[in-house]
PDB file of C-alpha atoms in Angstrom:
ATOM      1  CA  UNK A   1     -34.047  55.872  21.700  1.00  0.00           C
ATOM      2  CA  UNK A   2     -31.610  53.896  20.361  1.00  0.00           C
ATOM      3  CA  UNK A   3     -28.126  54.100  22.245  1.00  0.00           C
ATOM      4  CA  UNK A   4     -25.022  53.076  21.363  1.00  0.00           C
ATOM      5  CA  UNK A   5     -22.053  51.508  23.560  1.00  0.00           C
ATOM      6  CA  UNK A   6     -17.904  51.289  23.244  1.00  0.00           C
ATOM      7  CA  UNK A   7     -15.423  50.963  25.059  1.00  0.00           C
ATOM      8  CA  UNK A   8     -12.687  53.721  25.524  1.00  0.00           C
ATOM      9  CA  UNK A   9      -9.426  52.722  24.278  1.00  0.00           C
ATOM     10  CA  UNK A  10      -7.728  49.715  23.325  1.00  0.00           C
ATOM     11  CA  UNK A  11      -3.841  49.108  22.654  1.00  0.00           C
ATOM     12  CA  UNK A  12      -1.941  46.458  20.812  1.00  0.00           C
ATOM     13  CA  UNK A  13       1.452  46.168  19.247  1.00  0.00           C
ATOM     14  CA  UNK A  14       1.771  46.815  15.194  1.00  0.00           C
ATOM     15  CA  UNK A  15       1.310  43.405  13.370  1.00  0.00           C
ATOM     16  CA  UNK A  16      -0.954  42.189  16.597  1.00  0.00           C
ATOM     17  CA  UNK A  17      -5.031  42.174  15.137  1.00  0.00           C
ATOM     18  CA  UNK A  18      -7.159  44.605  16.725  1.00  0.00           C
ATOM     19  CA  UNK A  19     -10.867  44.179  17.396  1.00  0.00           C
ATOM     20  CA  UNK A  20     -12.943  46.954  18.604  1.00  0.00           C
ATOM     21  CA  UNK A  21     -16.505  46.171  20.066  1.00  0.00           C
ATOM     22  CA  UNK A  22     -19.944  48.248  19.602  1.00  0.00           C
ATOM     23  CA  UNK A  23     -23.135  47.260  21.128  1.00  0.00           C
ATOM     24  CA  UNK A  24     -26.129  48.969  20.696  1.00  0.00           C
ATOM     25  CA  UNK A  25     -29.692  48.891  21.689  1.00  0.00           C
ATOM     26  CA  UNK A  26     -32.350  49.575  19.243  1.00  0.00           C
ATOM     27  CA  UNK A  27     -32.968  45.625  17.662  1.00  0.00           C
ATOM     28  CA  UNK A  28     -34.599  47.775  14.377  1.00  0.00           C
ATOM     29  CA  UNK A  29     -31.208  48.952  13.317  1.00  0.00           C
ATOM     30  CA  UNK A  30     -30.570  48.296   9.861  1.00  0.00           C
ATOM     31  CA  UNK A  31     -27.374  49.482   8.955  1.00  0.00           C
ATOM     32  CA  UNK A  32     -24.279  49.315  11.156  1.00  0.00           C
ATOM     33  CA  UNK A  33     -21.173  51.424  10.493  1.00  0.00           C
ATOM     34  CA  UNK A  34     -17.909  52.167  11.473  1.00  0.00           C
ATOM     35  CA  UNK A  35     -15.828  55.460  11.051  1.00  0.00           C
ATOM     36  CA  UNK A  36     -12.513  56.359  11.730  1.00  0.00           C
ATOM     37  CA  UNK A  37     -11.078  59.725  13.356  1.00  0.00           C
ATOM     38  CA  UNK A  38      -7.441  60.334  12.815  1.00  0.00           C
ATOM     39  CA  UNK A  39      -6.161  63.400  14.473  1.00  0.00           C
ATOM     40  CA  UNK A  40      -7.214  67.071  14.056  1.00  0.00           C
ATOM     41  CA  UNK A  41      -9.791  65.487  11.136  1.00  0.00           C
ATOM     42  CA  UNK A  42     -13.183  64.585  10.739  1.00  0.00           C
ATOM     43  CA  UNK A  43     -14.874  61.306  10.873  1.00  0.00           C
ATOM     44  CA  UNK A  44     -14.127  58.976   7.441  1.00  0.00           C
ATOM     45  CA  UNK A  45     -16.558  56.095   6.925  1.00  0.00           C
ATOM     46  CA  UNK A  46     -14.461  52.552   6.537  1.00  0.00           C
ATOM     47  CA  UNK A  47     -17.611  50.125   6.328  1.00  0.00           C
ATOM     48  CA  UNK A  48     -21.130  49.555   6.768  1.00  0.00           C
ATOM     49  CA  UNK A  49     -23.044  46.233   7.395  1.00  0.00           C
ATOM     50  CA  UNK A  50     -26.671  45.652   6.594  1.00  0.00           C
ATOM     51  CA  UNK A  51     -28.476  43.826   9.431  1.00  0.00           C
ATOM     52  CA  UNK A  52     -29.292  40.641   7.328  1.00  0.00           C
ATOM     53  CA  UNK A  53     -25.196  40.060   7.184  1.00  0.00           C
ATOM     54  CA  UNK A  54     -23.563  38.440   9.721  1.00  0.00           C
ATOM     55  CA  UNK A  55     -20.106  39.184   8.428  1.00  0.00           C
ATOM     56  CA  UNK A  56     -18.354  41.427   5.792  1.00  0.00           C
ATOM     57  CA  UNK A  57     -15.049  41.404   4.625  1.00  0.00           C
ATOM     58  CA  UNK A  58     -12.297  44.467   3.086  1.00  0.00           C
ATOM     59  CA  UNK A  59      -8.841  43.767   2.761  1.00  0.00           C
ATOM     60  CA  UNK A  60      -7.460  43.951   6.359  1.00  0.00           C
ATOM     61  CA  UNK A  61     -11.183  45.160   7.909  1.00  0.00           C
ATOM     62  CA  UNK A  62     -13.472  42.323   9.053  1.00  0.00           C
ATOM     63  CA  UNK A  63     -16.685  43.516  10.764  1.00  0.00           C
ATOM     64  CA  UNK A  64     -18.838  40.584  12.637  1.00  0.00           C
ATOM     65  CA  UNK A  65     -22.420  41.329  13.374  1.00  0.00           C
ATOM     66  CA  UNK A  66     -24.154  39.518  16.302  1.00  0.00           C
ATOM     67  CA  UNK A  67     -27.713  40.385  15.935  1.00  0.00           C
ATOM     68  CA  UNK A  68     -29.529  38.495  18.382  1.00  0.00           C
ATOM     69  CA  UNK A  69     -26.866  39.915  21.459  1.00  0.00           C
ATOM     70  CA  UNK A  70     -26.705  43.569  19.293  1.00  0.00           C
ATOM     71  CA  UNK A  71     -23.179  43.359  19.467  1.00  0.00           C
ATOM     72  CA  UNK A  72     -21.192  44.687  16.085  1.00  0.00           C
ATOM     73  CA  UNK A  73     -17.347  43.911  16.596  1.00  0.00           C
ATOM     74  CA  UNK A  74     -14.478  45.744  13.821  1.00  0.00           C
ATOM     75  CA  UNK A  75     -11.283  43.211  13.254  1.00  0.00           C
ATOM     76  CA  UNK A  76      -8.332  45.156  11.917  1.00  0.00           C
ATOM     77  CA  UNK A  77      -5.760  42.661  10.677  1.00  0.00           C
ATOM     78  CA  UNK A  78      -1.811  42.960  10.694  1.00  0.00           C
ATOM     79  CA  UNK A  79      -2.192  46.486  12.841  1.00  0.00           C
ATOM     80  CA  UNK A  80      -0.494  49.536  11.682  1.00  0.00           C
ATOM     81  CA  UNK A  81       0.945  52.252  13.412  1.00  0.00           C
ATOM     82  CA  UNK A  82      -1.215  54.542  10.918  1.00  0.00           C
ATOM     83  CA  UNK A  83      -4.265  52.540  12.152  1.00  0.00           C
ATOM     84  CA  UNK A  84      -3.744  54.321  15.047  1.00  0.00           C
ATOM     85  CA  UNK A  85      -6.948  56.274  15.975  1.00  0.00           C
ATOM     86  CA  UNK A  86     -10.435  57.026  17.144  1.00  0.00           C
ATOM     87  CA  UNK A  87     -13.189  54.384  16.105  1.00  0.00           C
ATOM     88  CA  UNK A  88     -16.679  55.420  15.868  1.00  0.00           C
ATOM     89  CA  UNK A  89     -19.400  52.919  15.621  1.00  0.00           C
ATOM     90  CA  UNK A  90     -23.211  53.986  14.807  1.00  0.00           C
ATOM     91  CA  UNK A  91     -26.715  52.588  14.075  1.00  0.00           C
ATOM     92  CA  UNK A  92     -29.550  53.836  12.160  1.00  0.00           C
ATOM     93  CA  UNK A  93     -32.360  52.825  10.486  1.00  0.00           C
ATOM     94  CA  UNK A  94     -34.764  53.719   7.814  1.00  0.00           C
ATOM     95  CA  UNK A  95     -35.518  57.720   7.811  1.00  0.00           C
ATOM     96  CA  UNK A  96     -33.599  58.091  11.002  1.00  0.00           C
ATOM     97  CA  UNK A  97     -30.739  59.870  12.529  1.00  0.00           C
ATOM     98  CA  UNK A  98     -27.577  57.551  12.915  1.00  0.00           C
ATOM     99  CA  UNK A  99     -26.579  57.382  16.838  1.00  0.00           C
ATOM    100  CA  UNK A 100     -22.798  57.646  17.121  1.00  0.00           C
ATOM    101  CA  UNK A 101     -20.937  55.540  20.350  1.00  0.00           C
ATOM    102  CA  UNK A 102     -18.838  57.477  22.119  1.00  0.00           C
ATOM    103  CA  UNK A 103     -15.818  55.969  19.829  1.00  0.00           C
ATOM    104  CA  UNK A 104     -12.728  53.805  21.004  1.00  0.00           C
ATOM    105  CA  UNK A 105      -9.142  55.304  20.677  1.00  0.00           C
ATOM    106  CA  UNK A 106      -6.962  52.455  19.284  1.00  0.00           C
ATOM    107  CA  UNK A 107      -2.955  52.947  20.122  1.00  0.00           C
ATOM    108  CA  UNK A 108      -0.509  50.633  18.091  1.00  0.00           C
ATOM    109  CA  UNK A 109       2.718  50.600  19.318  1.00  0.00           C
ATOM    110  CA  UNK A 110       5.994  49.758  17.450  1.00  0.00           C
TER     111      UNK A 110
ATOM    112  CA  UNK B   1     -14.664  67.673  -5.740  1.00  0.00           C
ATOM    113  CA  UNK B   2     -13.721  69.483  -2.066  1.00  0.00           C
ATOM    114  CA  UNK B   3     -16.324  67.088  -0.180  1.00  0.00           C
ATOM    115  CA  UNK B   4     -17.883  68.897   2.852  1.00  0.00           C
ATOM    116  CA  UNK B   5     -15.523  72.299   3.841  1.00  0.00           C
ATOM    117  CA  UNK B   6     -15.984  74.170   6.821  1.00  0.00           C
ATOM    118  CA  UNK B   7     -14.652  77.717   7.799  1.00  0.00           C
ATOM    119  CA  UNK B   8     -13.400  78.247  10.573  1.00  0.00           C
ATOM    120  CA  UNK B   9     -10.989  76.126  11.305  1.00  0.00           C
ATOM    121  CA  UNK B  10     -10.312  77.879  14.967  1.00  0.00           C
ATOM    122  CA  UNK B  11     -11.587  80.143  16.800  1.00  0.00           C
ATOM    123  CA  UNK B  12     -11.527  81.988  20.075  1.00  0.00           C
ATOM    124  CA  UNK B  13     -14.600  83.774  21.090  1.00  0.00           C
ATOM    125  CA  UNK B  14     -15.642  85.309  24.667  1.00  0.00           C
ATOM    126  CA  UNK B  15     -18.686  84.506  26.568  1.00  0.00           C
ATOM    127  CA  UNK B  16     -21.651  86.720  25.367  1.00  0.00           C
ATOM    128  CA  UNK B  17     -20.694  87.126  21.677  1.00  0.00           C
ATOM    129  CA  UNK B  18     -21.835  85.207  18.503  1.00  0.00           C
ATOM    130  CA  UNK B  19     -20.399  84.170  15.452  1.00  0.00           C
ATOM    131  CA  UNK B  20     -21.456  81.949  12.682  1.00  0.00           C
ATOM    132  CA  UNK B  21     -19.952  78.690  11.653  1.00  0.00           C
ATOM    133  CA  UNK B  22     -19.730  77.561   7.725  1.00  0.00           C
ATOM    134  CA  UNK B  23     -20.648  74.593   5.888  1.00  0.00           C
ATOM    135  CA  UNK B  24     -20.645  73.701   2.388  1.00  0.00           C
ATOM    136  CA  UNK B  25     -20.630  70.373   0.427  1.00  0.00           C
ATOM    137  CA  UNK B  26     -20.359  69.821  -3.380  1.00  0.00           C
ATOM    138  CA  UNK B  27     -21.961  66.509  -3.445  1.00  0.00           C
ATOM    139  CA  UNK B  28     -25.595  67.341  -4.370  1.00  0.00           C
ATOM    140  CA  UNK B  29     -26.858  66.423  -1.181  1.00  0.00           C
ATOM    141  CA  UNK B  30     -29.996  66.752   0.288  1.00  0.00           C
ATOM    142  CA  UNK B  31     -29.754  66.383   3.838  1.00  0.00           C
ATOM    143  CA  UNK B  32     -27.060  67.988   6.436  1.00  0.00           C
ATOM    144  CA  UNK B  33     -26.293  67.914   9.965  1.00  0.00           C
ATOM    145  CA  UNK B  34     -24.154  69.939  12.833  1.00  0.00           C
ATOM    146  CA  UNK B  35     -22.659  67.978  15.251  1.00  0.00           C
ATOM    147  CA  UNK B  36     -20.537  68.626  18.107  1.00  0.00           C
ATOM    148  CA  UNK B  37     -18.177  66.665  19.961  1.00  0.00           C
ATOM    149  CA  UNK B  38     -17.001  66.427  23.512  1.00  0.00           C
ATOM    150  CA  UNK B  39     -14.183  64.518  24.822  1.00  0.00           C
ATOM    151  CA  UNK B  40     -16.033  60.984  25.954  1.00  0.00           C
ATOM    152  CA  UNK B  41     -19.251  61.908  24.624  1.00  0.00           C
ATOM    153  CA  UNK B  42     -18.791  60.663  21.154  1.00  0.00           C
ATOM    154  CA  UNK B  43     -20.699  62.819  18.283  1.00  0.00           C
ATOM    155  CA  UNK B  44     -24.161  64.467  19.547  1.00  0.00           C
ATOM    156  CA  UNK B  45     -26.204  65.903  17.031  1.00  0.00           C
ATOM    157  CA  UNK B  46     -27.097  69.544  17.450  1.00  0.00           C
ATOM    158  CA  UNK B  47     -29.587  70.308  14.643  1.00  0.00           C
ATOM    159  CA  UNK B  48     -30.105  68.994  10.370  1.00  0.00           C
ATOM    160  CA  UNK B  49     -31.582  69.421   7.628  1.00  0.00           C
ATOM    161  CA  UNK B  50     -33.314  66.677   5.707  1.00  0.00           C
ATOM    162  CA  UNK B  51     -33.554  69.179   2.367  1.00  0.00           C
ATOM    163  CA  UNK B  52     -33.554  72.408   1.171  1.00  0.00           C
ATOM    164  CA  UNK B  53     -35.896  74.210   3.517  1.00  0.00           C
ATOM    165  CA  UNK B  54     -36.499  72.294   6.553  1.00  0.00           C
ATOM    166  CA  UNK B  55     -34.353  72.311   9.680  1.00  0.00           C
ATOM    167  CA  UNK B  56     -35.079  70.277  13.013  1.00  0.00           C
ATOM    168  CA  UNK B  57     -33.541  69.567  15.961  1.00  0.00           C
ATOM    169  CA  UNK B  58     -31.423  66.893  17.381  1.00  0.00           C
ATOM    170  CA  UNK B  59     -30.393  66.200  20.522  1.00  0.00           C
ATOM    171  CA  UNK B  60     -28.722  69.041  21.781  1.00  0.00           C
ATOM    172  CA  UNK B  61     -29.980  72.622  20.055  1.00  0.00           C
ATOM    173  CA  UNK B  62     -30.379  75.035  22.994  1.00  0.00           C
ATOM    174  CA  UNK B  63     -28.220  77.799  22.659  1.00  0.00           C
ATOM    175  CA  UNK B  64     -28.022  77.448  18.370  1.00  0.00           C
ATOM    176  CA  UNK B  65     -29.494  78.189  15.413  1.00  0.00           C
ATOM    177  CA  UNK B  66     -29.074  77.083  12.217  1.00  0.00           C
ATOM    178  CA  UNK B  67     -29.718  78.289   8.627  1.00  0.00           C
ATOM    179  CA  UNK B  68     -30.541  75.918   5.282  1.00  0.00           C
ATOM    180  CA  UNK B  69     -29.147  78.549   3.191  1.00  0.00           C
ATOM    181  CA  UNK B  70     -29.331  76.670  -0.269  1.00  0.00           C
ATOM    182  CA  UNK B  71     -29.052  73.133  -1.324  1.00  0.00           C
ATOM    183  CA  UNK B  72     -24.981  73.352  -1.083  1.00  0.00           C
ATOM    184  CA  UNK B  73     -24.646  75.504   2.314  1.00  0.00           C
ATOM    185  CA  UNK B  74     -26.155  74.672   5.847  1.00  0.00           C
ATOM    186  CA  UNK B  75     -24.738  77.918   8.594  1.00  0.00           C
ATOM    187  CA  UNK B  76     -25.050  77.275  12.742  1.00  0.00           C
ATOM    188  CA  UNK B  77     -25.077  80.492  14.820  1.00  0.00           C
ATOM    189  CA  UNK B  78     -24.514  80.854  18.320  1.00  0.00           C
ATOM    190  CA  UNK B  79     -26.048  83.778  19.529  1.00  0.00           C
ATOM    191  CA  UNK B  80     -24.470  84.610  22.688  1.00  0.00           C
ATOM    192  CA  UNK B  81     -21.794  82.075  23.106  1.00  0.00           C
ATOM    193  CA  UNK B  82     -21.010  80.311  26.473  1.00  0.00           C
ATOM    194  CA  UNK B  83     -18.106  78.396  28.053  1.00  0.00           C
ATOM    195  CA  UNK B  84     -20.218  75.006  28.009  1.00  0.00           C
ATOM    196  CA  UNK B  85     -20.346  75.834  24.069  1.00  0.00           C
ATOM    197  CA  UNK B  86     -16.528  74.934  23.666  1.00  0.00           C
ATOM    198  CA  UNK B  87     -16.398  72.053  21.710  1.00  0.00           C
ATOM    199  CA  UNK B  88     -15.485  70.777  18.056  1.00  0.00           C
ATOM    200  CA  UNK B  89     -18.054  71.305  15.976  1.00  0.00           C
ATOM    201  CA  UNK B  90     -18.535  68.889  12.657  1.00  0.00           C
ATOM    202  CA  UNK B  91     -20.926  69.272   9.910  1.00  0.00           C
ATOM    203  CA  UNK B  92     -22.136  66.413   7.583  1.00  0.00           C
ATOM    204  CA  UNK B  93     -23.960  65.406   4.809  1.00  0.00           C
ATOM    205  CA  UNK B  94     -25.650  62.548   3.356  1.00  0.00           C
ATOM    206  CA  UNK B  95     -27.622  62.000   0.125  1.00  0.00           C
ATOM    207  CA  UNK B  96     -30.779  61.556   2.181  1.00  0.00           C
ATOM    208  CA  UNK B  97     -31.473  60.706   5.533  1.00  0.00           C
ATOM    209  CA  UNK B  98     -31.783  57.011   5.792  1.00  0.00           C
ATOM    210  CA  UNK B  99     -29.207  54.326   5.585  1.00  0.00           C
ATOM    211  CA  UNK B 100     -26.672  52.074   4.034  1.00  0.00           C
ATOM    212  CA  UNK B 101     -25.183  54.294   1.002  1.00  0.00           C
ATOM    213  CA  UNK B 102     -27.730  56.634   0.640  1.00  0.00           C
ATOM    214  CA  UNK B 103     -27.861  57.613   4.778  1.00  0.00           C
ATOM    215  CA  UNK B 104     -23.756  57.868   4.610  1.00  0.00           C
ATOM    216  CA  UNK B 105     -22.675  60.525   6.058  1.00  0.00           C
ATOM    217  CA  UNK B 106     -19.410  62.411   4.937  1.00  0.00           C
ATOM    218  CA  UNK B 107     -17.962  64.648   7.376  1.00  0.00           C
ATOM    219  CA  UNK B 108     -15.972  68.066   6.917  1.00  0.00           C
ATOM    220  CA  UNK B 109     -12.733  68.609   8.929  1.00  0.00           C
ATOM    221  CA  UNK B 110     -14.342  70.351  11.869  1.00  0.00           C
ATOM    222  CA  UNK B 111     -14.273  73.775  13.397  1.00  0.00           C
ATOM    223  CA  UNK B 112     -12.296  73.850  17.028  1.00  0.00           C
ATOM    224  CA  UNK B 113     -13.947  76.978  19.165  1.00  0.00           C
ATOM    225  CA  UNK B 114     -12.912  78.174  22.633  1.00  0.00           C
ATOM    226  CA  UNK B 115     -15.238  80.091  24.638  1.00  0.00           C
ATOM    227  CA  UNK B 116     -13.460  81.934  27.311  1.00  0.00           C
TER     228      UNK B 116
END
């Protein structure tokens, strides 16, 4: 099955970018998303990427898709302190369940 | 429009008893999913729904059950709860299973139980 990689937490000072990595396994993935957990809430979607883009663009979100290494990668530009939180990346395909990483706390400091 | 609500919020339970978590979404959605989450595990998916009437398994179900009540309402039971069961549990739903906007799933604010 497919399975889904990220690493744990990643820290960078408000205004800095922040990039957040995802690699998964499963090269029949079609759709590529990433969620955000703030604190004491459930899991909001902030993007999805179809496997035929390489790159998709919203406001201060840029999410770069490597298909031939699997690697998905979520820019956040001009970090906020409110950006800070738990990333979740998944994959699915057609008719399938989505596989969620295990989801990469991002800490902005002032 | 509430998107996906879930009752309880909290709660404490001891091992052996059972209680039955709530889940509801106004979206017209067909398919719906419990998930629980660990800390460091990321999301695991415990059991969905696809539609009204048809349940299935995911990757974790021992120990649950789960009810397709109508379209809007999807239950999970635990039946004798344990202290490996403590965990936040999150339902979703998604217009069908599948992906881009039609597989997106929208998540309800979780439920937080303690097993002691």
């Amino acid at each position: 099955g497919e399975d889904v990689e990220q690493s744990l937490f990643l820290s960078v000072r408000e205004g800095d970018s922040s990039v957040i990595n995802c690699t998964y396994t499963d090269s029949s993935s079609t759709y590529l998303y990433w969620y955000k957990q703030e604190p004491g809430a459930g899991l909001q979607l902030l993007t999805y990427i179809f496997s035929n883009m390489d790159m998709k663009q919203d406001q201060r979100l840029t999410v770069l898709l490597n298909k031939k290494d699997k690697h998905l990668s979520l820019r956040i530009a001009d970090t906020q302190t409110g950006d800070s939180a738990i990333y979740f990346c998944a994959a699915g395909n057609a008719g399938n369940m989505l596989t969620f990483g295990g989801g990469t706390r991002l800490m902005v400091k002032p | 429009n509430a998107g996906v609500t879930q009752t309880p919020k909290f709660q404490v339970l001891k091992t052996g008893q059972s209680m039955t978590l709530q889940c509801a979404q106004d979206m017209n959605h067909n398919s719906m999913y419990w998930y629980r989450q660990d800390p460091g595990m990321g999301l695991r998916l415990i059991y969905y729904s696809a539609s009204e009437g048809t349940t299935d398994k995911g990757e974790v179900p021992n120990g649950y059950n789960v009810s397709r009540l109508n379209k809007r309402e999807f239950s999970l039971r635990l039946e004798s709860a344990a202290p490996s069961q403590t965990s936040v549990y999150f339902c979703a739903s998604s217009e069908a299973i599948g992906t881009g906007a039609v597989g997106t799933q929208y998540f309800g604010p979780g439920t937080r139980l303690l097993v002691l």
